[in-house]
GROMACS .gro file of N, CA and C in nm:
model
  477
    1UNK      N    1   1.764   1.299   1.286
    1UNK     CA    2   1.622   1.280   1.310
    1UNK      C    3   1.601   1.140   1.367
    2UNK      N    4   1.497   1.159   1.462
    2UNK     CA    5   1.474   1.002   1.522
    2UNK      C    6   1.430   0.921   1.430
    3UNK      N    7   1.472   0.785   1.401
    3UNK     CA    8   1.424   0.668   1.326
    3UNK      C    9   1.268   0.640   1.321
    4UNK      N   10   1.262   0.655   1.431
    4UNK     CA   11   1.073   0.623   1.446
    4UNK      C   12   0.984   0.718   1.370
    5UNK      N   13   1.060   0.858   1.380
    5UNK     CA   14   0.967   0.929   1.321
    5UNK      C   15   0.993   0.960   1.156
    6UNK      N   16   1.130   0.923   1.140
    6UNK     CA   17   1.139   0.908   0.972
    6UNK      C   18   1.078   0.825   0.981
    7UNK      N   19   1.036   0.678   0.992
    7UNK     CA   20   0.972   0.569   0.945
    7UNK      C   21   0.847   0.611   0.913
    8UNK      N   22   0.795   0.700   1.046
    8UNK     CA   23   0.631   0.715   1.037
    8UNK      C   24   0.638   0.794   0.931
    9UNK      N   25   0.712   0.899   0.897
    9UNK     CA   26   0.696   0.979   0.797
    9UNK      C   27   0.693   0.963   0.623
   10UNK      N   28   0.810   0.848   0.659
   10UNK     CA   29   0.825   0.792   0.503
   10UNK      C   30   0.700   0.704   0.439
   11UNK      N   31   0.649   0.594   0.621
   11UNK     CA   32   0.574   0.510   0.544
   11UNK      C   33   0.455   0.570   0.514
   12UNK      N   34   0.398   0.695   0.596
   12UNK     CA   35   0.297   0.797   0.583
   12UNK      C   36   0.252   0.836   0.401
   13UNK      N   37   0.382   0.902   0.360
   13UNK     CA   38   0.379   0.947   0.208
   13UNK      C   39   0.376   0.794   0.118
   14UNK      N   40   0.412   0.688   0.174
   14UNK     CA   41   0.430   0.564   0.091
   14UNK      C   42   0.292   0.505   0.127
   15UNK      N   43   0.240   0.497   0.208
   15UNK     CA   44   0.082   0.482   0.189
   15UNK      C   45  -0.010   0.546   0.082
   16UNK      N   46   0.015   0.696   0.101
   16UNK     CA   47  -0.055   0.788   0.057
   16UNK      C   48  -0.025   0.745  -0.130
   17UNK      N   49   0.094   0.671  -0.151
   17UNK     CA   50   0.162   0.680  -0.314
   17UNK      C   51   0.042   0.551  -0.312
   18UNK      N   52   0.090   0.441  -0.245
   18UNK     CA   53   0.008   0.304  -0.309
   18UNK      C   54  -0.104   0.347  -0.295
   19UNK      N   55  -0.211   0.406  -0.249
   19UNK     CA   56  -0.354   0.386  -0.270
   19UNK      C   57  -0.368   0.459  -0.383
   20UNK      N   58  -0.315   0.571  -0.432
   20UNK     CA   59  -0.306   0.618  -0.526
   20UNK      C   60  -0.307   0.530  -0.677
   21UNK      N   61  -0.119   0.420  -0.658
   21UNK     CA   62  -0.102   0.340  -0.755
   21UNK      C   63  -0.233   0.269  -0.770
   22UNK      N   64  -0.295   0.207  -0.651
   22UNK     CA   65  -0.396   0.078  -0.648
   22UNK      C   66  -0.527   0.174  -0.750
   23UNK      N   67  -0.565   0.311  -0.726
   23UNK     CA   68  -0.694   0.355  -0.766
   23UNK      C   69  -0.658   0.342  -0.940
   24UNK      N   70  -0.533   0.389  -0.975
   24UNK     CA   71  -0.474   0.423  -1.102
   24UNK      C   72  -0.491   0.267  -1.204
   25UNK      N   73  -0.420   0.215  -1.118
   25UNK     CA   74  -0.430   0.054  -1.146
   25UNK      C   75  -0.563   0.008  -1.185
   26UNK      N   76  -0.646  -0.003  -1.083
   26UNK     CA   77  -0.806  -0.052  -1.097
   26UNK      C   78  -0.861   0.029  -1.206
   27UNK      N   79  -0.832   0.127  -1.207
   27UNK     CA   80  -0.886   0.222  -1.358
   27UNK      C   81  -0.831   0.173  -1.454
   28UNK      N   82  -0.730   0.164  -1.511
   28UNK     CA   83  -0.641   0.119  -1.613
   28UNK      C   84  -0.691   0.034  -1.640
   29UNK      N   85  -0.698  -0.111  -1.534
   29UNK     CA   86  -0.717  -0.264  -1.570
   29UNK      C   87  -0.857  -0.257  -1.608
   30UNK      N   88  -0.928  -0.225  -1.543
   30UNK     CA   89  -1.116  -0.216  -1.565
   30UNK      C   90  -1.142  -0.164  -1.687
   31UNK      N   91  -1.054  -0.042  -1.732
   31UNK     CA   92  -1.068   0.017  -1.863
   31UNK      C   93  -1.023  -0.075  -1.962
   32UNK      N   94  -0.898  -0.114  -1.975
   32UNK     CA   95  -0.828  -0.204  -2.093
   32UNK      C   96  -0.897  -0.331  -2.077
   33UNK      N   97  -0.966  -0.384  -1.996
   33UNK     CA   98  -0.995  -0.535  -1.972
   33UNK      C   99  -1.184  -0.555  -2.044
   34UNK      N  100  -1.218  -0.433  -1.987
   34UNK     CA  101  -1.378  -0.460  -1.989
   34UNK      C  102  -1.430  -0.537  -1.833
   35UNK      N  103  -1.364  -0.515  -1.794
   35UNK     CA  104  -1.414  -0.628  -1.614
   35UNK      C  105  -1.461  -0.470  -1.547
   36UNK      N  106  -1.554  -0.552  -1.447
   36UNK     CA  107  -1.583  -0.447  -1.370
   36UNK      C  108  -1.501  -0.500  -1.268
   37UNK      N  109  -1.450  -0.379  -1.139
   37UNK     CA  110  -1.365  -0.454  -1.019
   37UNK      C  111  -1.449  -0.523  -0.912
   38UNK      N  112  -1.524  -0.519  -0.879
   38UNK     CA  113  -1.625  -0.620  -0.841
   38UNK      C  114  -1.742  -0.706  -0.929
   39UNK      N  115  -1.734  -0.812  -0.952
   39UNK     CA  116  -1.834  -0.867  -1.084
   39UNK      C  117  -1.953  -0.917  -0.984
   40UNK      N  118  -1.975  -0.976  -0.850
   40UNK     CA  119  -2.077  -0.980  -0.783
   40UNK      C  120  -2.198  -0.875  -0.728
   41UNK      N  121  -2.271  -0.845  -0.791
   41UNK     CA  122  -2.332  -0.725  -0.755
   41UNK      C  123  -2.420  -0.738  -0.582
   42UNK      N  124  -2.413  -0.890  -0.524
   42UNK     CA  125  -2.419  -0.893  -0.375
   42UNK      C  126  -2.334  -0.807  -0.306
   43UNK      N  127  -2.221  -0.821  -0.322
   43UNK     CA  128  -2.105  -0.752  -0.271
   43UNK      C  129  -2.137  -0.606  -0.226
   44UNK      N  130  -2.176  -0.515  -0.335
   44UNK     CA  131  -2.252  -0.392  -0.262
   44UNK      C  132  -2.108  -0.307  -0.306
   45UNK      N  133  -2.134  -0.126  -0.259
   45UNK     CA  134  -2.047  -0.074  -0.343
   45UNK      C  135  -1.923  -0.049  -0.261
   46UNK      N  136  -1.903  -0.099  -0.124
   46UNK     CA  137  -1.812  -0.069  -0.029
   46UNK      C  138  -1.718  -0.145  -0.032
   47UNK      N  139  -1.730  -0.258  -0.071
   47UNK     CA  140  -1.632  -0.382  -0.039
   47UNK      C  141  -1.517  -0.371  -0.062
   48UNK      N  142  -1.465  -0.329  -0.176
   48UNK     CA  143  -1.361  -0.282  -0.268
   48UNK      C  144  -1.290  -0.181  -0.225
   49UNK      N  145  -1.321  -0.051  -0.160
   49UNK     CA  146  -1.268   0.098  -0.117
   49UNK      C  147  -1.230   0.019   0.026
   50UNK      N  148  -1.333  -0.050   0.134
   50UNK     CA  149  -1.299  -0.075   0.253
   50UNK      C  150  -1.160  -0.173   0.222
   51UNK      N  151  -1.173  -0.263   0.148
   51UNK     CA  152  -1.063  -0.385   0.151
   51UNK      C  153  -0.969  -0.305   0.118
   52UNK      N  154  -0.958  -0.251  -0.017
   52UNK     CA  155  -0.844  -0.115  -0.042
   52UNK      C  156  -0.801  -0.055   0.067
   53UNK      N  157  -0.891   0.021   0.111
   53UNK     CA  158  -0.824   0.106   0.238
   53UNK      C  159  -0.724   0.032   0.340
   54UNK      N  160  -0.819  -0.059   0.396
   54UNK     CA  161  -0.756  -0.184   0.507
   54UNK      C  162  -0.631  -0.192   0.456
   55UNK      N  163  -0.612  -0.229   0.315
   55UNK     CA  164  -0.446  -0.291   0.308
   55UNK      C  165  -0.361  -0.148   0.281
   56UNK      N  166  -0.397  -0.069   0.265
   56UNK     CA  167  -0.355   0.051   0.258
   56UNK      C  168  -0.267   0.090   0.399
   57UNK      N  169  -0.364   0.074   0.504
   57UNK     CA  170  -0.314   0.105   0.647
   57UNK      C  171  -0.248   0.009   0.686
   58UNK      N  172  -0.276  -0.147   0.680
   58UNK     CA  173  -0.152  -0.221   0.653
   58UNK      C  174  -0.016  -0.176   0.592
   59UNK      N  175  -0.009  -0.181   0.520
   59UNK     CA  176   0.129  -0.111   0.431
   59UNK      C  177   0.195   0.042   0.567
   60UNK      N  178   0.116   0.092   0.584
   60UNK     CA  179   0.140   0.204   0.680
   60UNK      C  180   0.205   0.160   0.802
   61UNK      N  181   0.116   0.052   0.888
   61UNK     CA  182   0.176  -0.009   1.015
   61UNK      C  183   0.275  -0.065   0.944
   62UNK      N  184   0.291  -0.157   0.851
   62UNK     CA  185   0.420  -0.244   0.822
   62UNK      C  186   0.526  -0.146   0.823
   63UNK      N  187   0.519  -0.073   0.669
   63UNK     CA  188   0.651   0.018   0.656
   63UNK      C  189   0.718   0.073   0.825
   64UNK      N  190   0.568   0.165   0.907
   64UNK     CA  191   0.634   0.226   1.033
   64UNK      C  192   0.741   0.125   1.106
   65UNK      N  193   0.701  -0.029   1.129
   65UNK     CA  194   0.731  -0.122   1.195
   65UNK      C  195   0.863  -0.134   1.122
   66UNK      N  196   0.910  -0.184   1.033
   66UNK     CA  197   1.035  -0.221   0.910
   66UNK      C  198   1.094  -0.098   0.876
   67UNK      N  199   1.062  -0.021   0.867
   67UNK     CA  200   1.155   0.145   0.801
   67UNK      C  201   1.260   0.176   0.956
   68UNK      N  202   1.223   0.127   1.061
   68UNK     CA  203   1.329   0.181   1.185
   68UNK      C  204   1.417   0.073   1.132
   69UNK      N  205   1.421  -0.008   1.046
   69UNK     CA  206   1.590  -0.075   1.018
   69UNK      C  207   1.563  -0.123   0.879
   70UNK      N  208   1.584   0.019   0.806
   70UNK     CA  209   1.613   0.073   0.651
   70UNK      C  210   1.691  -0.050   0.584
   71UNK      N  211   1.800  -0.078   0.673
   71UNK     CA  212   1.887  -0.185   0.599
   71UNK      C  213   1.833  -0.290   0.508
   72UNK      N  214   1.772  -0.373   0.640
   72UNK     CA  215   1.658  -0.465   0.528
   72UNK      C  216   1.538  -0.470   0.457
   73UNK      N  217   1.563  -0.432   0.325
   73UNK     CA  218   1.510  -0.449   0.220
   73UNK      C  219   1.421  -0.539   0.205
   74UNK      N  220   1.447  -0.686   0.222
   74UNK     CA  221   1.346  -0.778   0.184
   74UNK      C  222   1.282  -0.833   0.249
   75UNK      N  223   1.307  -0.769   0.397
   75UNK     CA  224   1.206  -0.809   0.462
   75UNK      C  225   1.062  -0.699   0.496
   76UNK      N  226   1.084  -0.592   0.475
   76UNK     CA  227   0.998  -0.454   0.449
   76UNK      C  228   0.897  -0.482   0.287
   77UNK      N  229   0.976  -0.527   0.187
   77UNK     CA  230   0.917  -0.574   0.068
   77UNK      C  231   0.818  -0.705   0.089
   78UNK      N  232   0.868  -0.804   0.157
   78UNK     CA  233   0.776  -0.892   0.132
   78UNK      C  234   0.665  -0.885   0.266
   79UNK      N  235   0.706  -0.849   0.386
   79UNK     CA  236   0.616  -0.811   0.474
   79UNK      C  237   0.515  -0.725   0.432
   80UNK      N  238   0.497  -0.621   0.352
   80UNK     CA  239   0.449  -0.492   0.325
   80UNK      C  240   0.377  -0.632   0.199
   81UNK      N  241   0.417  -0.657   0.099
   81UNK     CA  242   0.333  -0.745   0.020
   81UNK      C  243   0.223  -0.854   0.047
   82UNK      N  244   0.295  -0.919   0.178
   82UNK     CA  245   0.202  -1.041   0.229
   82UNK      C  246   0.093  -0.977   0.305
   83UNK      N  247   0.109  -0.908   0.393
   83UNK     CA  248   0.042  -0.840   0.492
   83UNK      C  249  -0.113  -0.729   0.398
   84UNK      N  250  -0.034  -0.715   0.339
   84UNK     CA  251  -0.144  -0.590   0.254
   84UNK      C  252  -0.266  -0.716   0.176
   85UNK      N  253  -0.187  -0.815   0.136
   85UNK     CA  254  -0.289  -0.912   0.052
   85UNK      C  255  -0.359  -1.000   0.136
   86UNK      N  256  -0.315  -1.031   0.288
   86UNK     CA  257  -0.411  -1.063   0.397
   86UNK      C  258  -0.501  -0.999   0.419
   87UNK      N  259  -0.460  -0.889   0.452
   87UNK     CA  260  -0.604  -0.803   0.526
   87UNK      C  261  -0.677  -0.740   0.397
   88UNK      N  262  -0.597  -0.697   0.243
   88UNK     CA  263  -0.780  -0.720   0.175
   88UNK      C  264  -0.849  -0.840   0.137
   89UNK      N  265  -0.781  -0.964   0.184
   89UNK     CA  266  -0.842  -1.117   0.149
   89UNK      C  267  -0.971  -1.099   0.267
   90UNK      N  268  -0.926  -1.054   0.394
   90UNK     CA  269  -0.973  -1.085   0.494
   90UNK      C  270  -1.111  -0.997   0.531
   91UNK      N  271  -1.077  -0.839   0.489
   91UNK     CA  272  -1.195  -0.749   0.433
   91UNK      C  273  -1.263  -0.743   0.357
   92UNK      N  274  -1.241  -0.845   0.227
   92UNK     CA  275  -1.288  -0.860   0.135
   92UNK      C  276  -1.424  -1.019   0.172
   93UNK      N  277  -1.348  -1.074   0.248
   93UNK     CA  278  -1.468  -1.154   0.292
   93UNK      C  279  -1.580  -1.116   0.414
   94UNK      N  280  -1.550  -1.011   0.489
   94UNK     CA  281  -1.587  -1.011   0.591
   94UNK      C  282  -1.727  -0.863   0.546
   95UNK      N  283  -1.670  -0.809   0.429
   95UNK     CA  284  -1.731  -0.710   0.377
   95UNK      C  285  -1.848  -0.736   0.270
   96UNK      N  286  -1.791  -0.876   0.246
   96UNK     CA  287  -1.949  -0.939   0.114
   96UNK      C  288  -2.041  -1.017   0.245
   97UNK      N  289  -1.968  -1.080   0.340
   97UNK     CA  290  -2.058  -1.127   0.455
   97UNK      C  291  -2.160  -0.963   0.508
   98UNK      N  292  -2.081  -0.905   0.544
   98UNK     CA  293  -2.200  -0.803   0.592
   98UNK      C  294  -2.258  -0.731   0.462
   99UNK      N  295  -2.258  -0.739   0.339
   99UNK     CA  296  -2.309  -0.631   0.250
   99UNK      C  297  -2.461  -0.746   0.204
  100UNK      N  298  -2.432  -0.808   0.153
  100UNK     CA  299  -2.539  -0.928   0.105
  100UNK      C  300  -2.593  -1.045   0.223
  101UNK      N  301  -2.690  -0.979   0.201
  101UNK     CA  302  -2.823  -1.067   0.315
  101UNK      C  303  -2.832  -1.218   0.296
  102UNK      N  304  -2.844  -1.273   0.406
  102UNK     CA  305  -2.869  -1.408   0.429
  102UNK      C  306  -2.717  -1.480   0.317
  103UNK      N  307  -2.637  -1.446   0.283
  103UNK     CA  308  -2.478  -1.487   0.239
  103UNK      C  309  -2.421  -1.573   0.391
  104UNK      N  310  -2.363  -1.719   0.356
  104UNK     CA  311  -2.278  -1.807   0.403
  104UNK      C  312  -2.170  -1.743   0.418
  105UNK      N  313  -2.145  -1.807   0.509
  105UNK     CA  314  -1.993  -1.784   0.507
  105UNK      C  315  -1.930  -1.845   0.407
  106UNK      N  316  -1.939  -1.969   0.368
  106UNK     CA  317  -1.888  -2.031   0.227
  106UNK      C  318  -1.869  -1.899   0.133
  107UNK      N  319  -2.006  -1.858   0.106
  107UNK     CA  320  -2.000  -1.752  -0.080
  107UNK      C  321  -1.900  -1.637   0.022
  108UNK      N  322  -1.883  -1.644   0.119
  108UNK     CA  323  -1.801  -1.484   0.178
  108UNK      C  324  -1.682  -1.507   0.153
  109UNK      N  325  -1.600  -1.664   0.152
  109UNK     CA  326  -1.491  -1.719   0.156
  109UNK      C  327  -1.456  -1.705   0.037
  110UNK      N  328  -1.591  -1.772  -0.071
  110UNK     CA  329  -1.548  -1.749  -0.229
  110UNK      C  330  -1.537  -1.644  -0.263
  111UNK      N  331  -1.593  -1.582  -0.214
  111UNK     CA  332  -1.596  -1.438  -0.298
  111UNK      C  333  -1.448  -1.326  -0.221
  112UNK      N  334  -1.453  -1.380  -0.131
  112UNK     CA  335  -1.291  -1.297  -0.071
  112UNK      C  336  -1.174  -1.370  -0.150
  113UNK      N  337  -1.162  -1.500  -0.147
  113UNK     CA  338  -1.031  -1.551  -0.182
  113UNK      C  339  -1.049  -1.529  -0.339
  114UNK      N  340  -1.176  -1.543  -0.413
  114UNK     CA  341  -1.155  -1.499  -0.568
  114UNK      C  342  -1.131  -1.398  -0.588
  115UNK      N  343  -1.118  -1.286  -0.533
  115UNK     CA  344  -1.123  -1.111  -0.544
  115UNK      C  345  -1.011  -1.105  -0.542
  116UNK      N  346  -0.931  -1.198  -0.426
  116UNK     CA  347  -0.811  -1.165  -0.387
  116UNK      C  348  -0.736  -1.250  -0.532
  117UNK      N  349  -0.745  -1.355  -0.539
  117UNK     CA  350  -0.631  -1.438  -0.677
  117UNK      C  351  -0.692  -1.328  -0.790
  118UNK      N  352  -0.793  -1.307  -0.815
  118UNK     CA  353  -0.825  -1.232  -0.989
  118UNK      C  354  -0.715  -1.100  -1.006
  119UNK      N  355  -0.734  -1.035  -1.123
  119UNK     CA  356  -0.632  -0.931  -1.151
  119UNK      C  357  -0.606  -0.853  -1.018
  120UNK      N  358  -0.733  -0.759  -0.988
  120UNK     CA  359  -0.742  -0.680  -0.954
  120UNK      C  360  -0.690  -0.705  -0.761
  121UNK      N  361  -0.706  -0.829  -0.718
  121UNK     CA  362  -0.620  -0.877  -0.572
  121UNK      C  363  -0.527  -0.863  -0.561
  122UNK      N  364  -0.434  -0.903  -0.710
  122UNK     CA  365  -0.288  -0.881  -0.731
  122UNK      C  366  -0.208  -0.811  -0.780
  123UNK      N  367  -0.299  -0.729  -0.769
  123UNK     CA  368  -0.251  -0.579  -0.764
  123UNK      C  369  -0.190  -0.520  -0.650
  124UNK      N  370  -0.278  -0.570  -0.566
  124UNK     CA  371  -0.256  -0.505  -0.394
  124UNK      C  372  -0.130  -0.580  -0.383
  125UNK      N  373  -0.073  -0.658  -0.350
  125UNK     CA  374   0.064  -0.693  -0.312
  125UNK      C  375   0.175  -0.684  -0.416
  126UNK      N  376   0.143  -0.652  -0.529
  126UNK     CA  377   0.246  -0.608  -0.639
  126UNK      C  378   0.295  -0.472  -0.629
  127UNK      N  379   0.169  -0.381  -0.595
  127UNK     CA  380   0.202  -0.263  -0.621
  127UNK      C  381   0.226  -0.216  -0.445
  128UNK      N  382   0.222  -0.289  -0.312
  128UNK     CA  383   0.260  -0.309  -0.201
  128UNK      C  384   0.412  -0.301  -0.249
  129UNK      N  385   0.495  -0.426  -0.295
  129UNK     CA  386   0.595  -0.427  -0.301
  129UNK      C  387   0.689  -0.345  -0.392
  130UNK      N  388   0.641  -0.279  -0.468
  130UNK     CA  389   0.677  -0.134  -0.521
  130UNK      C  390   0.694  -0.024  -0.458
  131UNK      N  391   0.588   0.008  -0.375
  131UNK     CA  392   0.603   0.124  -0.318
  131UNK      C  393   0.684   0.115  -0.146
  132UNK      N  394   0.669  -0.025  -0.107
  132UNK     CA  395   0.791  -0.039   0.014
  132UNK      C  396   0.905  -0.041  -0.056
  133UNK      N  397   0.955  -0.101  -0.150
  133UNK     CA  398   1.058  -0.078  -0.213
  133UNK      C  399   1.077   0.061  -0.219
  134UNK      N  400   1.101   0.157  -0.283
  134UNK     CA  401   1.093   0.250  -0.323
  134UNK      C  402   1.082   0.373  -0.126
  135UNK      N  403   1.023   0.306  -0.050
  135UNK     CA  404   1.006   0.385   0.047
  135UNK      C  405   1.142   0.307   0.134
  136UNK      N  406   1.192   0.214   0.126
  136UNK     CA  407   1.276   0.164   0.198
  136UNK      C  408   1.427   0.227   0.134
  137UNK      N  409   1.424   0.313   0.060
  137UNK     CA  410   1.564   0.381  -0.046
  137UNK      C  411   1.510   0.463   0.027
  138UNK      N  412   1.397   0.542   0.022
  138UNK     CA  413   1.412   0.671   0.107
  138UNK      C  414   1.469   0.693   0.234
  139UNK      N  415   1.418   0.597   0.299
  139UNK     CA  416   1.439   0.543   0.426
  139UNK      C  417   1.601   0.568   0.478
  140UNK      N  418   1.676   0.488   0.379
  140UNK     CA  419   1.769   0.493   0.398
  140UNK      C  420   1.851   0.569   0.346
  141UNK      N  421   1.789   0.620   0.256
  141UNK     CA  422   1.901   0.802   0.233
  141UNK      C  423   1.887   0.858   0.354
  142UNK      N  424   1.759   0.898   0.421
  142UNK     CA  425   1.742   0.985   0.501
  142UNK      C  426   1.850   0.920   0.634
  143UNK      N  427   1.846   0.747   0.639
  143UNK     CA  428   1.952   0.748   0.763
  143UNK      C  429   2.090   0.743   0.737
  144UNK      N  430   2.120   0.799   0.574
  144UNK     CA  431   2.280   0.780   0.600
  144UNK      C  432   2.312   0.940   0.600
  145UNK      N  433   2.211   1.034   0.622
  145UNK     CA  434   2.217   1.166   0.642
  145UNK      C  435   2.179   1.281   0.497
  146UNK      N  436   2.147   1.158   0.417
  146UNK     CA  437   2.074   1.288   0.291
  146UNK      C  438   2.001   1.399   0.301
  147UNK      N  439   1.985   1.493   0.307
  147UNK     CA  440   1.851   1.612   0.313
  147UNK      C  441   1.780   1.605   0.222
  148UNK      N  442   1.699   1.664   0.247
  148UNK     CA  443   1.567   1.683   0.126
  148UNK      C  444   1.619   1.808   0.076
  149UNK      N  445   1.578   1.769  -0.074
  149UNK     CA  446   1.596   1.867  -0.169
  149UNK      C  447   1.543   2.018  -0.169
  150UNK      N  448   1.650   2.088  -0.232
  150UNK     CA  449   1.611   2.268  -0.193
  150UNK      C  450   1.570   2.293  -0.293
  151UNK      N  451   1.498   2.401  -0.305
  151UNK     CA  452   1.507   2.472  -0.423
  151UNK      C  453   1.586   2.590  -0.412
  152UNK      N  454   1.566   2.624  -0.544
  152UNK     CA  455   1.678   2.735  -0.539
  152UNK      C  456   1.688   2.875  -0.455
  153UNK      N  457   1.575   2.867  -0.442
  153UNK     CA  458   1.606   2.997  -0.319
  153UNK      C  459   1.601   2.981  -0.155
  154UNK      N  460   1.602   2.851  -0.174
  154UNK     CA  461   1.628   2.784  -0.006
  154UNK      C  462   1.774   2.790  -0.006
  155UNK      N  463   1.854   2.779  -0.119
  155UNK     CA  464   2.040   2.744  -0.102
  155UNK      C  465   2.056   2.855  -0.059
  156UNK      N  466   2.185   2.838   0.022
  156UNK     CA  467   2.282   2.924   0.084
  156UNK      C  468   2.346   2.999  -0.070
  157UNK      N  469   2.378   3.098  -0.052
  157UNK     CA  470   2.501   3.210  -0.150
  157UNK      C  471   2.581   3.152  -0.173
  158UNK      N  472   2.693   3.019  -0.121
  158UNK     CA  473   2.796   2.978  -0.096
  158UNK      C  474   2.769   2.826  -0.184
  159UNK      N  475   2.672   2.779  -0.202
  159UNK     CA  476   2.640   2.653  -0.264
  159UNK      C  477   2.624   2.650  -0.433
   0.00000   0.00000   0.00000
């Protein structure tokens, strides 16, 4: 199989896992903590799903970009980590600037870079570097020629 299109494929389902981890996560932490995941009620109810998403599709372009050379590991891990915690730093400010009226750019800055350091920011590049991990093993089963698993009535008589 062509490399490009395992990549797209792997990092495809490895997107689809982290937004998952990230929703699971934000539930968990919000539940055990008592925090709400946004504590600014300027912010508005989008800020959070858009910044989520954004680093979500980050992680997607990264993995596609890094999964055509499975080999390296740590550079797919920490690319896929840094990159995902940029662009929700960067959505996260650009999303309290447009949600809350007459807001500085200053409170857009505070309120992006605090979102991003508090629990719930560091989540996104923790659980980034989990799931590239984890997609970069796939990666590379699939290029040293592994198949995907059968079930039993896919096997041959002979197996």
């Amino acid at each position: 199989m062509d490399p490009r299109r395992t990549a797209w494929i792997v990092a495809a389902f490895a997107a689809a896992l982290d937004l998952a981890l990230v929703v699971c996560a934000y539930g968990f932490v919000s539940l055990f903590t008592g925090v709400e995941v946004v504590v600014d009620p300027e912010a508005g109810l989008f800020v959070a799903p858009a910044a989520i998403g954004a680093s979500v599709i980050a992680l997607l372009l990264t993995l596609a970009v890094t999964l055509r050379r499975p080999d390296r590991i740590w550079s797919s891990v920490l690319f896929s980590a840094v990159w995902t915690w940029l662009v929700f730093v960067v959505f996260s400010v650009g999303g309290f600037a447009l949600a809350s009226e007459g807001s500085t750019l200053l409170a857009a800055l505070l309120f992006g870079l605090g979102f991003g350091i508090g629990w719930f920011g560091l989540l996104i590049p923790a659980l980034a570097a989990v799931t590239a991990a984890f997609a970069v093993l796939v990666a590379r089963g699939r290029d040293s020629g592994m198949e995907r698993p059968k079930w039993p009535w896919e096997r041959d008589e002979d197996e």
